[in-house]
Amino acid sequence: MRAVSITVWLLLALLAGCAAPLPDTNAEDVSFALMGDTPYNDAEVRALDALIDDMNARDLAFVVHVGDITSGRGPCTDAWFKARQRQYQRLRHPFILLPGDNDWVDCHRSGFDPMERLDKMRRLFHSGDESIGQRTIRLERQSSNPLFAEYREHVRWIAADVVFIGLNVQGSNNNLGRTPAMDEEHRWRMVAVLAWLDEGMTLARERRLAGAVIMVQANPNFEARYRRRAGVGDGFEVFREALRAHALRFGRPILFVHGDTHLYEQDRPLNDPSTGKPIENFVRVGVPGSPQVRWLKAGISRERSGVFAITPAAPATAPSY
């Protein structure tokens, strides 16, 4: 959603690395890639091709993009979206894309109807019950429930005794406070988000899974620094409280992955209200984004007490052509 200078990015990435709660990847049961907030322009499209070549050379179970395949000013055109679909199809690994606010919420800035753009994203990237990519994995979709038939982007799968839960939670205050129609969209979508989150975490508890990965586009304002117009509510408050409740009840490791801030970061942003201390089993990882074209290697080991590991990969550089 927002651009960040490379100097600031490097400084905050260094600071995040100094206090990183997760170890580097090493001997993993499963390794996978995390990325987001790219490509925003033609130069990043070329760098993304190099990034895909890099990921194709790695042994990865799948690749997750947490959203924003265009900038906050577009392009939001069919041509751009279809070109990204073709580009990501180059991945030899299963590829799961979540919607980002730039992909639909903010498309009104370039003259598009946000809901029509979300429908286009659903048809291009969320049709069928498998991922895209040259190799695919089967996904559970919330849309299999007639009560939530439109929310095809809400996905779930299990790998290495860990449940992965993908949700449509957006930057731009989660689409709350711009128009009455979008406020209504926000309310109904959050009913679906909370229901899908509850279902996934209930599954994790009942099956006594080793951990959970929750993935969204938005940084849900953990730092309470987003400014809103007078009278506009916090579009993330209910979601943050749901995350807190699930983390405390589950008790085992949760990796929460988001984009939106374009910075690589790791921390424990939720506090236990009974102690005022961070909830130790809930770790947030923010993926880097534009102008960086970069991915994070993540791993799962059931022999590791914290289950998860993260290693940032080097930034991709665009070919010289």
Coordinates of C-alpha atoms in Angstrom, one line a residue:
M1 CA 0.0 0.0 0.0
R2 CA 2.8 2.5 0.8
A3 CA 6.2 3.1 -0.6
V4 CA 9.3 3.0 1.7
S5 CA 12.7 4.3 1.0
I6 CA 15.5 1.7 0.6
T7 CA 17.5 3.3 3.4
V8 CA 14.6 3.0 5.8
W9 CA 13.9 -0.5 4.7
L10 CA 17.5 -1.6 5.3
L11 CA 17.6 0.1 8.7
L12 CA 14.3 -1.5 9.9
A13 CA 15.3 -4.9 8.4
L14 CA 18.5 -4.8 10.4
L15 CA 16.7 -3.9 13.6
A16 CA 14.2 -6.7 12.9
G17 CA 17.0 -9.1 12.4
C18 CA 18.7 -8.1 15.7
A19 CA 15.5 -9.0 17.7
A20 CA 14.2 -11.8 15.5
P21 CA 12.3 -14.3 17.5
L22 CA 12.5 -17.1 14.9
P23 CA 15.7 -18.9 13.9
D24 CA 17.1 -19.2 10.4
T25 CA 15.9 -22.1 8.3
N26 CA 18.1 -25.2 8.5
A27 CA 16.9 -28.8 8.5
E28 CA 13.2 -28.4 7.8
D29 CA 10.4 -30.9 7.4
V30 CA 8.9 -28.5 4.9
S31 CA 10.2 -25.3 3.3
F32 CA 8.0 -22.7 1.6
A33 CA 8.2 -19.2 0.3
L34 CA 6.5 -16.0 1.5
M35 CA 6.3 -12.8 -0.5
G36 CA 4.0 -9.8 -1.2
D37 CA 3.5 -6.2 -2.4
T38 CA 5.1 -6.8 -5.8
P39 CA 5.2 -6.1 -8.8
Y40 CA 4.2 -2.4 -8.9
N41 CA 5.8 -1.4 -12.2
D42 CA 7.6 -2.7 -15.3
A43 CA 11.0 -2.8 -13.6
E44 CA 9.6 -4.9 -10.8
V45 CA 8.0 -7.2 -13.3
R46 CA 11.4 -7.9 -14.8
A47 CA 12.9 -8.4 -11.3
L48 CA 10.0 -10.7 -10.5
D49 CA 11.0 -13.0 -13.4
A50 CA 14.4 -13.3 -11.8
L51 CA 12.9 -14.0 -8.5
I52 CA 10.7 -16.7 -10.0
D53 CA 13.8 -18.3 -11.5
D54 CA 15.4 -18.2 -8.1
M55 CA 12.5 -19.9 -6.4
N56 CA 12.2 -22.5 -9.2
A57 CA 15.7 -23.6 -8.4
R58 CA 14.8 -24.2 -4.7
D59 CA 13.1 -27.2 -3.0
L60 CA 9.9 -25.5 -1.9
A61 CA 6.5 -27.1 -1.0
F62 CA 4.6 -24.0 -2.2
V63 CA 4.8 -20.2 -2.6
V64 CA 2.4 -17.8 -0.9
H65 CA 1.9 -14.2 -2.1
V66 CA 0.0 -12.2 0.6
G67 CA -1.4 -9.7 -2.0
D68 CA -0.8 -6.4 -3.9
I69 CA 0.2 -7.4 -7.4
T70 CA -0.1 -3.7 -8.5
S71 CA 0.5 -0.3 -6.9
G72 CA -1.9 1.8 -5.0
R73 CA -2.5 3.8 -8.2
G74 CA -2.8 0.7 -10.4
P75 CA -2.8 -0.5 -13.1
C76 CA -5.9 -2.3 -12.2
T77 CA -6.6 -3.4 -15.7
D78 CA -7.6 -6.9 -16.9
A79 CA -4.4 -6.8 -19.0
W80 CA -2.2 -6.3 -16.0
F81 CA -4.0 -9.0 -13.9
K82 CA -3.9 -11.5 -16.7
A83 CA -0.2 -10.8 -17.3
R84 CA 0.5 -11.5 -13.6
Q85 CA -1.5 -14.7 -13.8
R86 CA 0.7 -15.8 -16.7
Q87 CA 3.9 -14.7 -14.9
Y88 CA 3.1 -16.6 -11.7
Q89 CA 2.2 -19.6 -13.7
R90 CA 5.9 -19.9 -14.5
L91 CA 6.4 -21.1 -10.9
R92 CA 7.1 -24.8 -10.8
H93 CA 5.8 -24.8 -7.2
P94 CA 2.1 -24.5 -6.1
F95 CA 1.3 -20.8 -5.9
I96 CA -1.3 -19.3 -3.6
L97 CA -2.2 -15.6 -4.0
L98 CA -4.3 -13.6 -1.5
P99 CA -6.1 -10.4 -2.6
G100 CA -4.4 -7.1 -1.6
D101 CA -6.0 -3.6 -1.2
N102 CA -4.2 -2.4 -4.3
D103 CA -5.8 -5.2 -6.2
W104 CA -9.4 -4.1 -5.5
V105 CA -10.1 -1.8 -2.6
D106 CA -7.9 1.1 -4.0
C107 CA -8.8 0.5 -7.6
H108 CA -11.4 3.3 -7.3
R109 CA -8.4 5.7 -7.6
S110 CA -7.9 4.7 -11.2
G111 CA -11.6 4.7 -12.1
F112 CA -12.6 1.0 -11.4
D113 CA -15.3 -0.4 -9.3
P114 CA -13.6 -2.2 -6.3
M115 CA -16.1 -5.0 -6.2
E116 CA -15.9 -5.7 -9.9
R117 CA -12.1 -5.9 -9.5
L118 CA -12.4 -8.3 -6.6
D119 CA -14.6 -10.5 -8.7
K120 CA -12.0 -10.4 -11.5
M121 CA -9.3 -11.5 -9.0
R122 CA -11.5 -14.3 -7.8
R123 CA -12.1 -15.6 -11.3
L124 CA -8.5 -15.4 -12.3
F125 CA -6.7 -16.7 -9.2
H126 CA -9.4 -18.5 -7.1
S127 CA -11.4 -20.6 -9.5
G128 CA -11.4 -24.4 -8.8
D129 CA -10.1 -26.1 -5.7
E130 CA -6.4 -26.2 -6.4
S131 CA -3.6 -23.6 -6.3
I132 CA -2.1 -22.3 -9.5
G133 CA 1.5 -23.0 -10.6
Q134 CA 2.9 -25.8 -12.7
R135 CA 2.5 -28.1 -9.7
T136 CA -0.7 -27.7 -7.6
I137 CA -2.0 -28.5 -4.2
R138 CA -5.6 -29.0 -3.2
L139 CA -7.1 -26.1 -1.2
E140 CA -10.2 -26.0 1.0
R141 CA -12.3 -22.9 0.3
Q142 CA -14.8 -21.2 2.5
S143 CA -17.0 -20.9 -0.6
S144 CA -17.9 -24.6 -0.2
N145 CA -20.2 -23.3 2.5
P146 CA -23.3 -21.8 0.9
L147 CA -23.4 -19.2 3.6
F148 CA -20.1 -17.8 2.3
A149 CA -20.3 -18.8 -1.3
E150 CA -18.6 -15.6 -2.7
Y151 CA -15.5 -15.8 -0.5
R152 CA -13.4 -18.1 -2.7
E153 CA -10.2 -16.3 -1.6
H154 CA -10.5 -17.7 1.9
V155 CA -8.4 -20.8 1.7
R156 CA -7.0 -23.5 4.0
W157 CA -4.6 -26.5 3.7
I158 CA -2.5 -28.6 6.0
A159 CA 1.2 -29.2 5.5
A160 CA 3.7 -30.9 8.0
D161 CA 1.1 -31.0 10.8
V162 CA 0.4 -27.2 10.4
V163 CA -2.8 -25.6 9.2
F164 CA -2.4 -22.6 6.8
I165 CA -5.3 -20.1 6.8
G166 CA -5.6 -17.4 4.1
L167 CA -7.9 -14.5 4.7
N168 CA -9.1 -11.4 2.9
V169 CA -8.1 -8.6 5.4
Q170 CA -7.1 -5.4 3.7
G171 CA -5.0 -2.3 4.1
S172 CA -6.7 1.1 3.7
N173 CA -8.4 0.5 7.1
N174 CA -9.8 -2.8 5.8
N175 CA -12.1 -1.0 3.4
L176 CA -14.0 0.8 6.2
G177 CA -14.8 4.5 6.2
R178 CA -14.8 5.5 2.5
T179 CA -18.4 5.0 1.4
P180 CA -21.5 3.4 2.9
A181 CA -21.4 0.7 0.3
M182 CA -17.8 -0.2 1.2
D183 CA -18.7 -0.1 4.9
E184 CA -21.3 -2.7 4.2
E185 CA -18.8 -4.8 2.3
H186 CA -16.4 -4.6 5.2
R187 CA -19.1 -5.8 7.7
W188 CA -20.2 -8.8 5.7
R189 CA -16.6 -9.8 4.8
M190 CA -15.5 -9.6 8.4
V191 CA -18.3 -12.0 9.3
A192 CA -16.8 -14.4 6.8
V193 CA -13.2 -13.7 7.9
L194 CA -14.0 -14.4 11.6
A195 CA -16.0 -17.6 10.8
W196 CA -13.1 -19.0 8.6
L197 CA -10.5 -18.1 11.2
D198 CA -12.6 -19.8 13.9
E199 CA -13.1 -22.9 11.8
G200 CA -9.4 -23.2 11.0
M201 CA -8.2 -22.7 14.6
T202 CA -10.9 -25.1 15.9
L203 CA -9.5 -27.7 13.4
A204 CA -6.0 -27.1 14.7
R205 CA -7.0 -27.6 18.3
E206 CA -9.2 -30.7 17.7
R207 CA -6.5 -32.4 15.6
R208 CA -3.8 -31.2 18.0
L209 CA -1.7 -29.8 15.1
A210 CA 1.8 -28.5 15.8
G211 CA 1.0 -25.0 14.7
A212 CA -0.9 -22.6 12.5
V213 CA 0.0 -20.0 9.9
I214 CA -2.5 -17.1 9.4
M215 CA -1.9 -15.0 6.3
V216 CA -3.5 -11.7 5.2
Q217 CA -2.5 -8.7 3.2
A218 CA -2.9 -6.0 5.9
N219 CA -0.8 -5.1 8.8
P220 CA -3.8 -4.9 11.2
N221 CA -2.5 -1.8 13.0
F222 CA -0.7 -3.7 15.7
E223 CA 1.3 -0.5 16.4
A224 CA -1.9 1.7 16.6
R225 CA -0.3 4.3 14.3
Y226 CA -2.7 4.5 11.4
R227 CA -4.6 7.8 11.2
R228 CA -8.3 7.8 10.4
R229 CA -10.8 10.6 9.7
A230 CA -12.9 11.7 12.7
G231 CA -15.8 9.3 13.2
V232 CA -14.3 6.4 11.3
G233 CA -13.8 3.3 13.3
D234 CA -10.8 1.0 13.4
G235 CA -11.3 -1.5 10.6
F236 CA -9.0 -4.1 12.4
E237 CA -10.0 -4.0 16.0
V238 CA -12.3 -7.0 16.0
F239 CA -9.8 -9.0 14.0
R240 CA -6.9 -8.2 16.4
E241 CA -9.0 -9.3 19.3
A242 CA -9.9 -12.5 17.5
L243 CA -6.2 -13.2 16.9
R244 CA -5.4 -12.6 20.6
A245 CA -8.2 -14.9 21.7
H246 CA -7.1 -17.7 19.4
A247 CA -3.4 -17.4 20.3
L248 CA -4.2 -17.7 24.0
R249 CA -6.6 -20.6 23.5
F250 CA -4.4 -22.5 21.1
G251 CA -1.2 -22.2 23.1
R252 CA 1.0 -23.7 20.3
P253 CA 3.0 -21.7 17.8
I254 CA 1.1 -19.3 15.4
L255 CA 2.9 -17.6 12.6
F256 CA 1.0 -14.5 11.4
V257 CA 2.2 -13.3 8.0
H258 CA 1.2 -10.0 6.4
G259 CA 2.3 -7.5 3.8
D260 CA 1.2 -3.8 3.5
T261 CA 4.1 -2.1 5.3
H262 CA 6.7 -3.4 2.7
L263 CA 9.2 -4.1 5.5
Y264 CA 10.7 -7.4 6.7
E265 CA 9.9 -7.6 10.4
Q266 CA 9.5 -10.1 13.1
D267 CA 8.1 -9.6 16.6
R268 CA 5.4 -10.6 19.1
P269 CA 2.9 -7.7 18.7
L270 CA 0.0 -9.1 20.9
N271 CA 0.0 -8.8 24.7
D272 CA -1.8 -11.1 27.1
P273 CA -4.2 -8.8 28.9
S274 CA -3.9 -10.8 32.1
T275 CA -0.1 -10.2 32.4
G276 CA 0.6 -7.3 30.0
K277 CA 3.4 -9.4 28.5
P278 CA 3.7 -10.5 24.8
I279 CA 2.0 -13.7 23.9
E280 CA 5.0 -15.9 23.3
N281 CA 3.4 -18.3 20.9
F282 CA 2.2 -15.6 18.4
V283 CA 4.9 -14.3 16.1
R284 CA 4.3 -11.7 13.4
V285 CA 6.3 -11.7 10.2
G286 CA 5.9 -8.9 7.7
V287 CA 7.1 -9.6 4.2
P288 CA 9.2 -7.1 2.3
G289 CA 7.7 -5.4 -0.7
S290 CA 8.1 -2.7 -3.4
P291 CA 10.6 -1.3 -4.2
Q292 CA 12.2 -4.5 -3.0
V293 CA 11.4 -7.7 -5.0
R294 CA 12.2 -10.3 -2.4
W295 CA 11.0 -13.5 -0.8
L296 CA 11.3 -15.1 2.6
K297 CA 12.2 -18.8 3.0
A298 CA 10.1 -20.2 5.8
G299 CA 10.4 -23.7 7.3
I300 CA 8.5 -26.1 9.6
S301 CA 10.2 -28.6 11.9
R302 CA 8.2 -30.6 14.4
E303 CA 11.5 -31.2 16.3
R304 CA 11.8 -27.4 17.0
S305 CA 10.1 -26.1 20.0
G306 CA 8.8 -23.0 18.1
V307 CA 8.1 -25.1 14.9
F308 CA 8.8 -22.2 12.5
A309 CA 12.0 -20.7 11.0
I310 CA 12.5 -17.8 8.6
T311 CA 15.4 -16.8 6.4
P312 CA 15.3 -13.7 4.1
A313 CA 16.4 -14.3 0.6
A314 CA 18.6 -11.8 -1.3
P315 CA 16.7 -9.2 -3.3
A316 CA 16.1 -10.0 -7.0
T317 CA 17.8 -7.9 -9.6
A318 CA 16.1 -7.2 -12.9
P319 CA 17.8 -8.6 -16.0
S320 CA 19.8 -6.1 -18.1
Y321 CA 17.4 -6.3 -21.1

